[in-house]
Amino acid sequence: MKLKNGSTINLFYIPALILMLVFVAYPLGQAIYIAFTDWNGYSQHLNFVGFSNFFNMLKDGNLHTALLNTLIYGFGSAFFQNLFGLLLAVFLNSKFRGHSVVRTFVYLPVMIAGLIMGYIIYYFVQYDGGVFNEILGWLGQAPLDFMADRWRAVGIITFINVWQYTGISMVIYMAGLQSISTSYYEAATLDGANHWRCFWNITIPLIVPAMSTAVVMNLIGGLKLFDVIQSLTSGGPGFATHSLSTYISNQYFQAQNAGYSSAIGIITFVLIVVVAGVFNSFFSKHEIEA
Amino acid sequence: MNTIDHRFAKNWWKYLLSILIVVVYCLPLYVLVTMALKKMTDTSSRLQLPTSLYWGNFTELFAEGSIGRALLNTAIITIATVAIEVILGCMAAYPLARHRSRFNSLINAIMMGVMMIPPLSILVGVYSTLISMHATSTYWGMIIVSAAFGLPMPIYFFTKFIRTIPRSLDEASQIDGCNTLQTFFYIILPQLKPAIATIVILNGVGMWNEYGYSLYILQKPEMYTLTLTISQYFSSGANNLNGAAAAACVATLPMILMFLFLQKYFIKGTADSAVKG
């Protein structure tokens, strides 16, 4: 039966649509337009410069660093958040007394702003009086300047992000595990399968839908990483720990290179859409009906 | 008694591992709280509990005043943004769930496209748009931009949810003489309560902790939100790390308390929002 007022119902999405057109679609158009200009961010004048902002990206070493870091933040976060999230979910799913206390604590950091998390970790990595150097001292080691080395700094930032948001993938996997009917495991055990075989041949295939959501969410989150970098290193030392997001804001507000900044933004957008699209279609090929 | 001992003996490694995980997850918060309760001149180890609780960091913080204003600004922006997201989100989801047409699937695709745009990637466009509207350093500029970027998720989530409500309910209400608006308010909206609760808590936390757009949109100090104020405490000379820790505690505490009281809604909401419909 067709609903009465079948098309007046459509009026309901007009407000949302207008809001998004004015504050997302129009700025997106602006951003694309500015990407082809030499606008500095405040002047009344701007010149159309064609693709030169995009060509400049090819020879900007700092941008290449930011791009590589962004990929590390994105893929590193997604890999470890899902690995730890799945392990924690399997562990907590084994139902021992107090398992929900562990779940509470693992999820807790999700409540804390990424920015504040960066500052808290500063208490750990600070050279003088930092917790890590104190622990190194107990072990009789010389203190380290943790954030001075590029790769160590990038690794620490990735792990803060992993540590903070593993709770989300854990909860997604716990829900996924609970949706798997125990009859599969019973049947497999009757056929003589051990725990390991059950895990690889039942749990993993049936958890692909949960995995697909968790992986894509974490990838997007990691590729967008901004606040924790801003608070912990501001992209430094030099430009060594910038992500594309922090580099975009650096180019706009510090370097006053709005046209160039906007061009990087467009490329970042395309990068995230492509990565998310590739992973989505990869997972949807491997999903099976439970 | 014997069986309990036996169970514990069998599961001892689970408890050991649990304790290890909890310690790893508590340590940063522990250090933050002990820092906040120590004097600036106290150079004892950060892992050590304070010998006596020192509340001076907190009294100084509130005496200075910017944290109170930041709490107010953050509360206003968070509540208004989430309210807009919920109201416009429910409204938009209703036709998208109930009236499937080619045009509506196009609308749906556009909304999903918006979900993929990382807000900072079009920072330049948003910022220049706001300047031309004189909306920088205003509540409404911040609220409306956040709501616009935050809307696709609630719309997607509510659409999925409304599709699980039997269509016969809509039909029954229309036979009883309700128009579309009445059907939406009296039939659909009450059913959406759990979905609304999920969006309120998840997007609420997201807005409370937002740092990115607020950094650029809210440039006047009197408009600063909590994250912006905290970054002031940490960056201005950064010599009073204990005072800064107290500020970070004040900013974080409301969300931690909310989580502890509404924990099951957070867990359920996170799981629900990830399951594909």
mmCIF file of C-alpha atoms in Angstrom, chain A residues 112-126 131 160 163 228 231-232, chain B residues 26-33 35 46 230 234 244-245 248-249 252:
data_model
loop_
_atom_site.group_PDB
_atom_site.id
_atom_site.type_symbol
_atom_site.label_atom_id
_atom_site.label_comp_id
_atom_site.label_asym_id
_atom_site.label_seq_id
_atom_site.Cartn_x
_atom_site.Cartn_y
_atom_site.Cartn_z
ATOM 1 C CA ILE A 112 39.298 11.951 26.580
ATOM 2 C CA ALA A 113 40.020 14.581 23.934
ATOM 3 C CA GLY A 114 42.840 13.540 21.569
ATOM 4 C CA LEU A 115 44.417 16.906 22.291
ATOM 5 C CA ILE A 116 44.490 16.299 26.045
ATOM 6 C CA MET A 117 45.795 12.780 25.459
ATOM 7 C CA GLY A 118 48.779 14.306 23.662
ATOM 8 C CA TYR A 119 49.477 16.568 26.629
ATOM 9 C CA ILE A 120 49.174 13.693 29.096
ATOM 10 C CA ILE A 121 51.703 11.691 27.118
ATOM 11 C CA TYR A 122 54.014 14.696 27.289
ATOM 12 C CA TYR A 123 54.347 13.913 31.025
ATOM 13 C CA PHE A 124 55.722 10.539 29.949
ATOM 14 C CA VAL A 125 58.064 11.459 27.117
ATOM 15 C CA GLN A 126 59.449 14.714 28.574
ATOM 16 C CA VAL A 131 57.921 8.893 33.352
ATOM 17 C CA ILE A 160 48.896 6.849 21.501
ATOM 18 C CA TRP A 163 45.974 2.917 22.820
ATOM 19 C CA VAL A 228 47.263 14.502 19.207
ATOM 20 C CA SER A 231 49.481 18.907 21.124
ATOM 21 C CA LEU A 232 52.459 16.559 21.348
ATOM 22 C CA CYS B 26 45.123 3.624 34.095
ATOM 23 C CA LEU B 27 48.685 4.867 34.136
ATOM 24 C CA PRO B 28 48.222 8.026 32.015
ATOM 25 C CA LEU B 29 45.157 9.099 34.009
ATOM 26 C CA TYR B 30 46.922 8.285 37.254
ATOM 27 C CA VAL B 31 49.887 10.474 36.311
ATOM 28 C CA LEU B 32 47.540 13.290 35.265
ATOM 29 C CA VAL B 33 45.655 13.214 38.569
ATOM 30 C CA MET B 35 50.323 15.897 38.800
ATOM 31 C CA ARG B 46 55.432 11.536 38.706
ATOM 32 C CA ILE B 230 43.699 23.595 27.828
ATOM 33 C CA PHE B 234 50.060 23.809 28.192
ATOM 34 C CA ALA B 244 47.791 22.548 33.364
ATOM 35 C CA ALA B 245 47.113 19.053 34.692
ATOM 36 C CA ALA B 248 42.930 18.930 31.919
ATOM 37 C CA CYS B 249 41.258 17.090 34.830
ATOM 38 C CA THR B 252 37.921 15.510 31.234
#
